[in-house]
Amino acid sequence: DHERVLLGHGSGGRLSADLVGRVFLPEFGNEVLSALEDAATLTIDPRGEATRDQANRIAFTTDSFVVKPLFFPGGDIGKLAVHGTVNDLAVSGAQPLYLSAAFILEEGFQIDPLRRIVRSMRQACAAAGVALVTGDTKVVDRGKGDQIFITTTGIGVHRVDRDLSIHNARPGDAVIVSGTIGDHGITIMSTREGIEFETALESDTAPLNGLVEAMLEACPTIRAMRDPTRGGVSSTLNELAVASHVGIVLDEASLPVKPAVHSACEMLGLDPLYVANEGKLIAVVPGDRAEPLVEVMRRHPLGRDAAVIGRVVSEHPAMVVLRNAIGGQRVVSLLAGEQLPRIC
Amino acid sequence: DHERVLLGHGSGGRLSADLVGRVFLPEFGNEVLSALEDAATLTIDPRGEATRDQANRIAFTTDSFVVKPLFFPGGDIGKLAVHGTVNDLAVSGAQPLYLSAAFILEEGFQIDPLRRIVRSMRQACAAAGVALVTGDTKVVDRGKGDQIFITTTGIGVHRVDRDLSIHNARPGDAVIVSGTIGDHGITIMSTREGIEFETALESDTAPLNGLVEAMLEACPTIRAMRDPTRGGVSSTLNELAVASHVGIVLDEASLPVKPAVHSACEMLGLDPLYVANEGKLIAVVPGDRAEPLVEVMRRHPLGRDAAVIGRVVSEHPAMVVLRNAIGGQRVVSLLAGEQLPRIC
Ligand SMILES: Nc1ncnc2c1ncn2[C@@H]1O[C@H](COP(=O)(O)OP(=O)(O)OP(=O)(O)O)[C@@H](O)[C@H]1O
Ligand SMILES: Nc1ncnc2c1ncn2[C@@H]1O[C@H](COP(=O)(O)OP(=O)(O)OP(=O)(O)O)[C@@H](O)[C@H]1O
Ligand SMILES: [Mg+2]
Ligand SMILES: [Mg+2]
Ligand SMILES: [Mg+2]
Ligand SMILES: [Mg+2]
Ligand SMILES: [Mg+2]
Ligand SMILES: [Mg+2]
């Protein structure tokens, strides 16, 4: 047949999972890749052999950034490219150390915005404590790209022998989010559509490694973390529920949502659970550790609005359910369509 | 002003060096990046600190691939993406271990060629002995990309404490090339232009880590290696001459060039020294080690046409000179224009 790539294959939702599962994994599939974590965990010893014991455990992750527009309230493609990769390392429990950056530039793109993007990346690297140590620059002819695409890849080191994994959630665990949801996606969407808000809304793009360090120090029993980027919190929780063979019950009233995001979602017919975040994390912890951990998170600038939003149950494995204030409930499935292309 | 990105900024020649030197290095610049080697060398110890002694030395490199057409005699974009990154690790003296792959797909690209590319990448990984352990997939709207762009990033490990570096060449050293030059670039160019040759011409795309291992075993005193990709042998040698503050004298008669490449270059008004290779390396070794090393290389399938092509001199530092059979000589400068966009 003549099946083709759809915009939805980049959504982070069901079509994304389909494409990875049907086209990429069957070929590339190996134990590390097939775990579908935010970052691969590798062991490297001085003889280049992968043995667990006397070896360093390294985290390795990559993301391309194709966001449109390039500059938006709260950030730009360069910040996003640094934070995105730093965050995939951080939520894996690794300390981000080194980045690479590969640029695909469109002929005719102006050097001035390129400089601003590069400066922004440098600042983001400094703030996150990572060094950009290798790069690449390709140019495609006019009309065959879109100004600039950036691919960053990161290396981090696992300091302690701890295994955070989306396969680790267990009934009785609590689900925590580090702050308000949907800020990034709604900012991009409204910038594109020219929608204005009464209160300023900004992308939440930020490096999460500092927050994660504080969290791991306070709560060594954290089971899993993930950054709910494309596809939003719904995707992350569905991935967790599938990987751990557990059910998840969300409490609608406890979801932190900014008023501006709430009204934009109402206006656009969107659900904040499906909207992308670029500076938030989801954590799964043993139930009795949740409140103390949230206290710790709230003391960090990037965790001020942290909240317990749900719990892990043995019922309805691989399924996420949302309970509202009056006790109604509905299934929160993976994003089905494309929602908003080129969000990151 | 309104300076813009030109196709030549992706050529691997003078404009590429300019852009990196004027826009990227001033911001990102750090000791590792500024060395401008094929791969960054990083030290990682179990506490995440960069100390040389009890630490692993890791090689890290990235490249985006935007080649057009996607499929060509001898390979495809997928093979190129795996080999390119494997080779940047290999010529740094590292054993390639792990790859990431980030895909930017254009809406409407067919799943069938995508599958073929992915299969080809898997085969290339297997042949090179590397594992693809993490990935990413983004989709851009129709007309904002060109079917598929792939960015691979690689991690390798330095098995021995040896420092290959383009800063290491010294007067008295010999310059070796591992085989015929220009095959990849001329293959792409003639595929695009619909030129046919009497004898079949193919891209030389290949993983060089096996050849490099044999070379390092036979000749531990190799000073530098580099793969002469975009910008060809001329770029590589100019970079070496600049980095090591030495002159290089090439002997025209000793340059291995296939007859088909020779005649295509005559026809198109090109110089094979400026044409891209994707399965060749340049090595610099102490003069007296050159012939024995070439013997070893010729026993490897990817080194059959290896040859000493020149020598390092103290005269005309940072300059490459070509001597022809009748004693004439001319300066081989960096590629000035764009030659052939999207060669890799
Ligand atoms: N083309 C691909 N080939 C192989 N694995 C892939 C590919 N695309 C994604 N993956 C894998 O699928 C998993 C999910 O990838 P995804 O990009 O959705 O995660 P993420 O980077 O955390 O999210 P985002 O890209 O929105 O930041 C990861 O484990 C990743 O390695
Ligand atoms: N945008 C960039 N930012 C920082 N460093 C860069 C950038 N582009 C290239 N570099 C650095 O410049 C040097 C040369 O890069 P280049 O891509 O030409 O090498 P290569 O990968 O060996 O060649 P090719 O890309 O043709 O395979 C490398 O050390 C690379 O890290
Ligand atoms: Mg992630
Ligand atoms: Mg990510
Ligand atoms: Mg490169
Ligand atoms: Mg190279
Ligand atoms: Mg390269
Ligand atoms: Mg990703």
PDB file of C-alpha atoms in Angstrom, chain A residues 99-295:
ATOM      1  CA  LEU A  99      25.482  17.798  24.897  1.00  0.00           C
ATOM      2  CA  SER A 100      25.920  17.641  21.153  1.00  0.00           C
ATOM      3  CA  ALA A 101      23.973  19.920  18.817  1.00  0.00           C
ATOM      4  CA  ALA A 102      23.318  19.333  15.126  1.00  0.00           C
ATOM      5  CA  PHE A 103      21.831  22.162  13.081  1.00  0.00           C
ATOM      6  CA  ILE A 104      19.873  21.833   9.851  1.00  0.00           C
ATOM      7  CA  LEU A 105      19.643  25.336   8.423  1.00  0.00           C
ATOM      8  CA  GLU A 106      17.522  26.467   5.531  1.00  0.00           C
ATOM      9  CA  GLU A 107      19.271  28.493   2.856  1.00  0.00           C
ATOM     10  CA  GLY A 108      18.309  32.136   3.377  1.00  0.00           C
ATOM     11  CA  PHE A 109      17.791  31.897   7.143  1.00  0.00           C
ATOM     12  CA  GLN A 110      19.154  35.049   8.718  1.00  0.00           C
ATOM     13  CA  ILE A 111      22.363  34.987  10.688  1.00  0.00           C
ATOM     14  CA  ASP A 112      20.932  37.383  13.271  1.00  0.00           C
ATOM     15  CA  PRO A 113      18.201  35.079  14.669  1.00  0.00           C
ATOM     16  CA  LEU A 114      20.682  32.210  14.377  1.00  0.00           C
ATOM     17  CA  ARG A 115      23.037  34.119  16.654  1.00  0.00           C
ATOM     18  CA  ARG A 116      20.234  34.764  19.128  1.00  0.00           C
ATOM     19  CA  ILE A 117      19.350  31.085  19.197  1.00  0.00           C
ATOM     20  CA  VAL A 118      22.966  30.090  19.700  1.00  0.00           C
ATOM     21  CA  ARG A 119      23.367  32.600  22.531  1.00  0.00           C
ATOM     22  CA  SER A 120      20.215  31.313  24.142  1.00  0.00           C
ATOM     23  CA  MET A 121      21.544  27.747  23.956  1.00  0.00           C
ATOM     24  CA  ARG A 122      24.783  28.802  25.561  1.00  0.00           C
ATOM     25  CA  GLN A 123      22.899  30.435  28.438  1.00  0.00           C
ATOM     26  CA  ALA A 124      20.686  27.390  28.849  1.00  0.00           C
ATOM     27  CA  CYS A 125      23.742  25.124  28.943  1.00  0.00           C
ATOM     28  CA  ALA A 126      25.366  27.290  31.588  1.00  0.00           C
ATOM     29  CA  ALA A 127      22.215  27.352  33.698  1.00  0.00           C
ATOM     30  CA  ALA A 128      21.849  23.572  33.499  1.00  0.00           C
ATOM     31  CA  GLY A 129      25.547  22.942  34.127  1.00  0.00           C
ATOM     32  CA  VAL A 130      26.197  21.051  30.888  1.00  0.00           C
ATOM     33  CA  ALA A 131      28.899  21.525  28.269  1.00  0.00           C
ATOM     34  CA  LEU A 132      28.149  21.515  24.559  1.00  0.00           C
ATOM     35  CA  VAL A 133      31.162  19.638  23.217  1.00  0.00           C
ATOM     36  CA  THR A 134      30.460  18.657  19.619  1.00  0.00           C
ATOM     37  CA  GLY A 135      28.282  19.851  16.768  1.00  0.00           C
ATOM     38  CA  ASP A 136      27.335  19.701  13.132  1.00  0.00           C
ATOM     39  CA  THR A 137      25.939  22.147  10.577  1.00  0.00           C
ATOM     40  CA  LYS A 138      24.099  21.207   7.419  1.00  0.00           C
ATOM     41  CA  VAL A 139      22.284  23.518   4.988  1.00  0.00           C
ATOM     42  CA  VAL A 140      19.299  22.535   2.842  1.00  0.00           C
ATOM     43  CA  ASP A 141      18.058  24.472  -0.141  1.00  0.00           C
ATOM     44  CA  ARG A 142      15.368  27.112   0.214  1.00  0.00           C
ATOM     45  CA  GLY A 143      11.931  25.564   0.599  1.00  0.00           C
ATOM     46  CA  LYS A 144      13.319  22.187   1.740  1.00  0.00           C
ATOM     47  CA  GLY A 145      13.518  22.988   5.428  1.00  0.00           C
ATOM     48  CA  ASP A 146      12.011  25.615   7.707  1.00  0.00           C
ATOM     49  CA  GLN A 147      14.623  28.083   8.910  1.00  0.00           C
ATOM     50  CA  ILE A 148      16.244  25.886  11.546  1.00  0.00           C
ATOM     51  CA  PHE A 149      15.920  22.434  13.041  1.00  0.00           C
ATOM     52  CA  ILE A 150      18.118  21.474  15.993  1.00  0.00           C
ATOM     53  CA  THR A 151      18.909  17.991  17.261  1.00  0.00           C
ATOM     54  CA  THR A 152      20.523  17.712  20.670  1.00  0.00           C
ATOM     55  CA  THR A 153      21.877  14.537  22.198  1.00  0.00           C
ATOM     56  CA  GLY A 154      22.957  14.241  25.791  1.00  0.00           C
ATOM     57  CA  ILE A 155      25.163  12.150  28.021  1.00  0.00           C
ATOM     58  CA  GLY A 156      24.629  11.953  31.746  1.00  0.00           C
ATOM     59  CA  VAL A 157      26.021   9.833  34.508  1.00  0.00           C
ATOM     60  CA  HIS A 158      24.057   7.816  37.038  1.00  0.00           C
ATOM     61  CA  ARG A 159      25.602   8.736  40.339  1.00  0.00           C
ATOM     62  CA  VAL A 160      23.953   6.107  42.425  1.00  0.00           C
ATOM     63  CA  ASP A 161      22.966   2.624  41.515  1.00  0.00           C
ATOM     64  CA  ARG A 162      19.289   3.346  41.355  1.00  0.00           C
ATOM     65  CA  ASP A 163      16.899   2.235  38.632  1.00  0.00           C
ATOM     66  CA  LEU A 164      14.209   4.724  37.853  1.00  0.00           C
ATOM     67  CA  SER A 165      12.002   3.230  35.194  1.00  0.00           C
ATOM     68  CA  ILE A 166       8.522   3.605  33.808  1.00  0.00           C
ATOM     69  CA  HIS A 167       8.245  -0.156  34.429  1.00  0.00           C
ATOM     70  CA  ASN A 168       8.450   0.318  38.208  1.00  0.00           C
ATOM     71  CA  ALA A 169       5.069   1.757  39.237  1.00  0.00           C
ATOM     72  CA  ARG A 170       3.119  -0.384  41.750  1.00  0.00           C
ATOM     73  CA  PRO A 171      -0.364  -0.289  43.197  1.00  0.00           C
ATOM     74  CA  GLY A 172      -0.344   1.976  46.220  1.00  0.00           C
ATOM     75  CA  ASP A 173       2.062   4.454  44.630  1.00  0.00           C
ATOM     76  CA  ALA A 174       1.153   8.119  44.277  1.00  0.00           C
ATOM     77  CA  VAL A 175       1.447  10.194  41.115  1.00  0.00           C
ATOM     78  CA  ILE A 176       2.925  13.676  41.479  1.00  0.00           C
ATOM     79  CA  VAL A 177       3.206  16.513  38.978  1.00  0.00           C
ATOM     80  CA  SER A 178       5.779  19.249  39.557  1.00  0.00           C
ATOM     81  CA  GLY A 179       3.562  22.170  38.561  1.00  0.00           C
ATOM     82  CA  THR A 180       0.864  23.593  36.311  1.00  0.00           C
ATOM     83  CA  ILE A 181       0.172  21.699  33.115  1.00  0.00           C
ATOM     84  CA  GLY A 182      -0.261  22.831  29.523  1.00  0.00           C
ATOM     85  CA  ASP A 183       1.680  26.114  29.743  1.00  0.00           C
ATOM     86  CA  HIS A 184       4.079  25.389  26.889  1.00  0.00           C
ATOM     87  CA  GLY A 185       1.560  24.025  24.415  1.00  0.00           C
ATOM     88  CA  ILE A 186      -0.973  26.766  25.016  1.00  0.00           C
ATOM     89  CA  THR A 187       1.732  29.432  24.725  1.00  0.00           C
ATOM     90  CA  ILE A 188       2.854  28.088  21.340  1.00  0.00           C
ATOM     91  CA  MET A 189      -0.690  27.663  20.130  1.00  0.00           C
ATOM     92  CA  SER A 190      -1.789  31.134  21.131  1.00  0.00           C
ATOM     93  CA  THR A 191       1.376  32.723  19.753  1.00  0.00           C
ATOM     94  CA  ARG A 192       0.634  31.068  16.428  1.00  0.00           C
ATOM     95  CA  GLU A 193      -3.028  32.014  16.455  1.00  0.00           C
ATOM     96  CA  GLY A 194      -2.434  35.527  17.774  1.00  0.00           C
ATOM     97  CA  ILE A 195      -4.565  34.926  20.875  1.00  0.00           C
ATOM     98  CA  GLU A 196      -3.908  37.314  23.774  1.00  0.00           C
ATOM     99  CA  PHE A 197      -4.511  36.620  27.451  1.00  0.00           C
ATOM    100  CA  GLU A 198      -5.344  38.992  30.273  1.00  0.00           C
ATOM    101  CA  THR A 199      -2.494  37.590  32.330  1.00  0.00           C
ATOM    102  CA  ALA A 200       0.802  36.894  30.610  1.00  0.00           C
ATOM    103  CA  LEU A 201       1.281  33.235  29.753  1.00  0.00           C
ATOM    104  CA  GLU A 202       4.729  31.806  29.105  1.00  0.00           C
ATOM    105  CA  SER A 203       6.237  28.520  28.086  1.00  0.00           C
ATOM    106  CA  ASP A 204       7.425  26.578  31.121  1.00  0.00           C
ATOM    107  CA  THR A 205      10.639  25.500  29.359  1.00  0.00           C
ATOM    108  CA  ALA A 206      13.244  24.947  32.082  1.00  0.00           C
ATOM    109  CA  PRO A 207      16.017  22.545  33.065  1.00  0.00           C
ATOM    110  CA  LEU A 208      14.742  20.068  35.645  1.00  0.00           C
ATOM    111  CA  ASN A 209      18.026  18.579  36.837  1.00  0.00           C
ATOM    112  CA  GLY A 210      18.217  20.776  39.946  1.00  0.00           C
ATOM    113  CA  LEU A 211      14.697  19.886  41.026  1.00  0.00           C
ATOM    114  CA  VAL A 212      15.348  16.202  40.356  1.00  0.00           C
ATOM    115  CA  GLU A 213      18.489  16.261  42.471  1.00  0.00           C
ATOM    116  CA  ALA A 214      16.601  17.720  45.396  1.00  0.00           C
ATOM    117  CA  MET A 215      13.855  15.133  44.927  1.00  0.00           C
ATOM    118  CA  LEU A 216      16.198  12.141  44.780  1.00  0.00           C
ATOM    119  CA  GLU A 217      18.028  13.359  47.845  1.00  0.00           C
ATOM    120  CA  ALA A 218      14.812  13.720  49.814  1.00  0.00           C
ATOM    121  CA  CYS A 219      13.183  10.563  48.529  1.00  0.00           C
ATOM    122  CA  PRO A 220      15.511   7.801  47.372  1.00  0.00           C
ATOM    123  CA  THR A 221      12.559   5.513  46.792  1.00  0.00           C
ATOM    124  CA  ILE A 222      11.171   7.425  43.808  1.00  0.00           C
ATOM    125  CA  ARG A 223      10.209   4.723  41.340  1.00  0.00           C
ATOM    126  CA  ALA A 224       9.826   6.591  38.082  1.00  0.00           C
ATOM    127  CA  MET A 225       9.945  10.036  36.571  1.00  0.00           C
ATOM    128  CA  ARG A 226       9.091  11.298  33.103  1.00  0.00           C
ATOM    129  CA  ASP A 227       8.724  14.702  31.488  1.00  0.00           C
ATOM    130  CA  PRO A 228       5.236  15.055  29.976  1.00  0.00           C
ATOM    131  CA  THR A 229       6.203  16.760  26.697  1.00  0.00           C
ATOM    132  CA  ARG A 230       4.384  16.057  23.397  1.00  0.00           C
ATOM    133  CA  GLY A 231       1.070  14.387  24.097  1.00  0.00           C
ATOM    134  CA  GLY A 232       1.046  15.899  27.583  1.00  0.00           C
ATOM    135  CA  VAL A 233       0.356  14.241  30.922  1.00  0.00           C
ATOM    136  CA  SER A 234      -2.077  11.806  29.311  1.00  0.00           C
ATOM    137  CA  SER A 235       0.664  10.269  27.146  1.00  0.00           C
ATOM    138  CA  THR A 236       3.115   9.991  29.992  1.00  0.00           C
ATOM    139  CA  LEU A 237       0.622   8.318  32.282  1.00  0.00           C
ATOM    140  CA  ASN A 238      -0.571   5.926  29.601  1.00  0.00           C
ATOM    141  CA  GLU A 239       3.026   4.948  28.878  1.00  0.00           C
ATOM    142  CA  LEU A 240       3.592   4.400  32.600  1.00  0.00           C
ATOM    143  CA  ALA A 241       0.397   2.372  32.982  1.00  0.00           C
ATOM    144  CA  VAL A 242       1.288   0.158  30.025  1.00  0.00           C
ATOM    145  CA  ALA A 243       4.936  -0.310  30.967  1.00  0.00           C
ATOM    146  CA  SER A 244       4.142  -1.159  34.602  1.00  0.00           C
ATOM    147  CA  HIS A 245       0.907  -3.100  33.942  1.00  0.00           C
ATOM    148  CA  VAL A 246      -0.992  -0.976  36.428  1.00  0.00           C
ATOM    149  CA  GLY A 247      -4.017   1.283  36.438  1.00  0.00           C
ATOM    150  CA  ILE A 248      -3.814   4.979  37.232  1.00  0.00           C
ATOM    151  CA  VAL A 249      -6.618   7.034  38.784  1.00  0.00           C
ATOM    152  CA  LEU A 250      -6.342  10.801  38.429  1.00  0.00           C
ATOM    153  CA  ASP A 251      -8.201  13.272  40.595  1.00  0.00           C
ATOM    154  CA  GLU A 252      -9.402  16.080  38.338  1.00  0.00           C
ATOM    155  CA  ALA A 253      -9.720  18.636  41.128  1.00  0.00           C
ATOM    156  CA  SER A 254      -6.060  18.297  42.062  1.00  0.00           C
ATOM    157  CA  LEU A 255      -4.630  19.006  38.588  1.00  0.00           C
ATOM    158  CA  PRO A 256      -2.761  22.324  38.696  1.00  0.00           C
ATOM    159  CA  VAL A 257      -3.893  24.398  35.702  1.00  0.00           C
ATOM    160  CA  LYS A 258      -3.320  28.138  35.272  1.00  0.00           C
ATOM    161  CA  PRO A 259      -6.507  30.163  34.721  1.00  0.00           C
ATOM    162  CA  ALA A 260      -5.206  31.407  31.345  1.00  0.00           C
ATOM    163  CA  VAL A 261      -4.543  27.838  30.237  1.00  0.00           C
ATOM    164  CA  HIS A 262      -7.914  26.764  31.506  1.00  0.00           C
ATOM    165  CA  SER A 263      -9.771  29.416  29.543  1.00  0.00           C
ATOM    166  CA  ALA A 264      -7.668  28.939  26.407  1.00  0.00           C
ATOM    167  CA  CYS A 265      -8.436  25.237  26.562  1.00  0.00           C
ATOM    168  CA  GLU A 266     -12.145  25.923  26.916  1.00  0.00           C
ATOM    169  CA  MET A 267     -12.016  28.334  24.011  1.00  0.00           C
ATOM    170  CA  LEU A 268     -10.059  25.968  21.755  1.00  0.00           C
ATOM    171  CA  GLY A 269     -11.855  22.818  22.869  1.00  0.00           C
ATOM    172  CA  LEU A 270      -8.700  21.283  24.315  1.00  0.00           C
ATOM    173  CA  ASP A 271      -7.979  19.234  27.410  1.00  0.00           C
ATOM    174  CA  PRO A 272      -4.913  20.399  29.391  1.00  0.00           C
ATOM    175  CA  LEU A 273      -4.053  16.730  30.003  1.00  0.00           C
ATOM    176  CA  TYR A 274      -3.130  16.473  26.313  1.00  0.00           C
ATOM    177  CA  VAL A 275      -1.120  19.664  26.017  1.00  0.00           C
ATOM    178  CA  ALA A 276       2.700  19.668  25.972  1.00  0.00           C
ATOM    179  CA  ASN A 277       4.913  20.785  28.867  1.00  0.00           C
ATOM    180  CA  GLU A 278       8.631  21.528  28.631  1.00  0.00           C
ATOM    181  CA  GLY A 279       9.589  22.152  32.229  1.00  0.00           C
ATOM    182  CA  LYS A 280       7.446  19.736  34.223  1.00  0.00           C
ATOM    183  CA  LEU A 281       7.862  16.217  35.464  1.00  0.00           C
ATOM    184  CA  ILE A 282       5.654  13.410  36.629  1.00  0.00           C
ATOM    185  CA  ALA A 283       6.968  11.301  39.514  1.00  0.00           C
ATOM    186  CA  VAL A 284       5.697   8.018  40.907  1.00  0.00           C
ATOM    187  CA  VAL A 285       6.520   7.317  44.551  1.00  0.00           C
ATOM    188  CA  PRO A 286       5.348   4.960  47.289  1.00  0.00           C
ATOM    189  CA  GLY A 287       2.080   6.422  48.608  1.00  0.00           C
ATOM    190  CA  ASP A 288       3.390   7.280  52.075  1.00  0.00           C
ATOM    191  CA  ARG A 289       6.333   9.236  50.621  1.00  0.00           C
ATOM    192  CA  ALA A 290       4.207  11.509  48.453  1.00  0.00           C
ATOM    193  CA  GLU A 291       3.305  14.335  50.818  1.00  0.00           C
ATOM    194  CA  PRO A 292       6.809  14.808  52.255  1.00  0.00           C
ATOM    195  CA  LEU A 293       8.215  14.808  48.732  1.00  0.00           C
ATOM    196  CA  VAL A 294       5.700  17.398  47.531  1.00  0.00           C
ATOM    197  CA  GLU A 295       6.779  19.584  50.463  1.00  0.00           C
TER     198      GLU A 295
END
